[in-house]
Amino acid sequence: MKMTKEDRFFKERERMVREQIIGRGIKDERLIEAMKKVPRHKFVEEALESQAYGDHPLPIGFSQTISQPYMVALMTEGLCLQGTERVLEIGTGSGYQTAILAELAEKVFTVERVKQLADRAERLLRELRYKNIVVMVNDGSAGLPQFAPFDRIIVTAAAPTIPQVLLEQLVDSGIVVIPKGDRFSQDLLIVEKRGGKIYTTSKGGCVFVPLIGKFGWKENEVWDL
Ligand code: SAH
């Protein structure tokens, strides 16, 4: 029997998970299942479909990128999701990370500053039948006070500092995952708030597009976009 395009992508996805995710030490079983399930190729334009399961980020327009599969996994694992959490994602982009979060948490609020990206992601996430996602267009560097507090916050763009407002919108025992550093290299930080204190660990180096906004980089500081 002839393999359909979806069969082929299914096989590519299995291989991606085996080699890039399990092979690099990701252990969270629910996360592994989510990454086997979510059709990453639908989150990129058709011309890039065949590269969707490669070990790298890909352009999604507007000078932005869909993160590398392993980076999505590493960040998500850092959130320690059990299924009951309200999660804030800052930087919807393609919506791929959003879908992974929606598989693993109770409710996901995602905010994107580029309206065209937010609209595209929202349409696709609806098509894929996710019912626990709210997409907002705004400067997410200030969080989403109208929906706070959150159990988890994930920032998928690089910040010069950890915005204090995000820590204020986090419950006690909550976790923020955020790439912090300069414009071209950052540390992936796991920030935990416990008893009003902040505990930070690093998961190593990473490279993200900039978080642009009030508590991120200013538009005029980002001259290379
Ligand atoms: N998780 C996404 C990553 C997209 S790249 C994916 O894998 O597809 C980061 C995104 O953050 C970009 O779409 C960019 O427009 C967005 N972004 C940057 N600054 C932002 C801000 N202040 N508020 C909301 N989104 C922002």
mmCIF file of N, CA and C in Angstrom, residues 2 11 14 23 46 57 71 82 95 103 106-107 109 120 131 143 148 156 158 171 178 182-183 199 208:
data_model
loop_
_atom_site.group_PDB
_atom_site.id
_atom_site.type_symbol
_atom_site.label_atom_id
_atom_site.label_comp_id
_atom_site.label_asym_id
_atom_site.label_seq_id
_atom_site.Cartn_x
_atom_site.Cartn_y
_atom_site.Cartn_z
ATOM 1 N N LYS A 2 0.432 2.253 -0.719
ATOM 2 C CA LYS A 2 1.225 3.470 -0.844
ATOM 3 C C LYS A 2 1.148 4.312 0.444
ATOM 4 N N LYS A 11 5.953 9.105 10.424
ATOM 5 C CA LYS A 11 7.235 8.403 10.590
ATOM 6 C C LYS A 11 8.365 9.379 10.914
ATOM 7 N N GLU A 14 8.072 10.353 14.554
ATOM 8 C CA GLU A 14 8.563 9.298 15.451
ATOM 9 C C GLU A 14 10.089 9.347 15.535
ATOM 10 N N GLY A 23 16.600 10.773 22.644
ATOM 11 C CA GLY A 23 18.043 10.588 22.465
ATOM 12 C C GLY A 23 18.892 11.621 23.202
ATOM 13 N N GLU A 46 4.032 25.661 3.510
ATOM 14 C CA GLU A 46 4.110 24.412 2.755
ATOM 15 C C GLU A 46 5.493 24.161 2.153
ATOM 16 N N PRO A 57 15.623 25.388 14.107
ATOM 17 C CA PRO A 57 14.458 26.274 13.953
ATOM 18 C C PRO A 57 14.194 26.523 12.462
ATOM 19 N N MET A 71 14.529 22.339 21.699
ATOM 20 C CA MET A 71 14.383 23.523 22.565
ATOM 21 C C MET A 71 12.960 23.588 23.127
ATOM 22 N N GLN A 82 1.724 18.975 35.090
ATOM 23 C CA GLN A 82 1.012 17.762 35.526
ATOM 24 C C GLN A 82 -0.355 17.634 34.839
ATOM 25 N N GLY A 95 2.643 28.896 16.933
ATOM 26 C CA GLY A 95 1.624 28.194 17.716
ATOM 27 C C GLY A 95 2.014 26.752 18.038
ATOM 28 N N GLU A 103 -1.611 20.315 25.176
ATOM 29 C CA GLU A 103 -1.697 18.865 25.405
ATOM 30 C C GLU A 103 -1.400 18.514 26.864
ATOM 31 N N GLU A 106 -3.910 22.500 31.738
ATOM 32 C CA GLU A 106 -5.365 22.648 31.684
ATOM 33 C C GLU A 106 -5.777 23.766 30.734
ATOM 34 N N LYS A 107 -5.055 24.891 30.828
ATOM 35 C CA LYS A 107 -5.448 26.046 30.015
ATOM 36 C C LYS A 107 -4.205 26.841 29.633
ATOM 37 N N PHE A 109 -2.845 30.470 27.971
ATOM 38 C CA PHE A 109 -3.033 31.836 27.485
ATOM 39 C C PHE A 109 -1.763 32.169 26.730
ATOM 40 N N ARG A 120 -2.832 33.639 12.426
ATOM 41 C CA ARG A 120 -2.537 32.380 11.735
ATOM 42 C C ARG A 120 -2.498 31.221 12.737
ATOM 43 N N LYS A 131 -9.303 23.335 22.514
ATOM 44 C CA LYS A 131 -10.376 24.120 23.115
ATOM 45 C C LYS A 131 -9.899 24.845 24.375
ATOM 46 N N GLY A 143 3.203 40.652 30.582
ATOM 47 C CA GLY A 143 2.329 39.551 30.986
ATOM 48 C C GLY A 143 0.910 39.763 30.516
ATOM 49 N N ALA A 148 -4.158 36.817 35.143
ATOM 50 C CA ALA A 148 -3.254 36.358 36.206
ATOM 51 C C ALA A 148 -4.073 35.942 37.428
ATOM 52 N N THR A 156 9.089 32.668 25.013
ATOM 53 C CA THR A 156 9.793 32.020 23.905
ATOM 54 C C THR A 156 10.541 33.037 23.050
ATOM 55 N N ALA A 158 13.922 36.148 23.593
ATOM 56 C CA ALA A 158 15.034 36.455 24.498
ATOM 57 C C ALA A 158 14.826 37.769 25.234
ATOM 58 N N VAL A 171 1.934 32.377 40.597
ATOM 59 C CA VAL A 171 1.540 31.888 41.931
ATOM 60 C C VAL A 171 2.789 31.496 42.722
ATOM 61 N N ILE A 178 12.566 31.074 30.846
ATOM 62 C CA ILE A 178 12.853 32.276 30.048
ATOM 63 C C ILE A 178 14.311 32.303 29.584
ATOM 64 N N ASP A 182 22.061 38.539 26.237
ATOM 65 C CA ASP A 182 22.155 39.651 25.286
ATOM 66 C C ASP A 182 21.439 39.256 23.992
ATOM 67 N N ARG A 183 21.617 40.070 22.966
ATOM 68 C CA ARG A 183 20.818 39.874 21.772
ATOM 69 C C ARG A 183 21.125 38.561 21.044
ATOM 70 N N TYR A 199 14.359 31.321 42.996
ATOM 71 C CA TYR A 199 15.487 30.403 42.806
ATOM 72 C C TYR A 199 15.693 30.176 41.314
ATOM 73 N N PHE A 208 17.589 32.944 20.929
ATOM 74 C CA PHE A 208 16.196 33.241 20.575
ATOM 75 C C PHE A 208 16.097 34.601 19.897
#
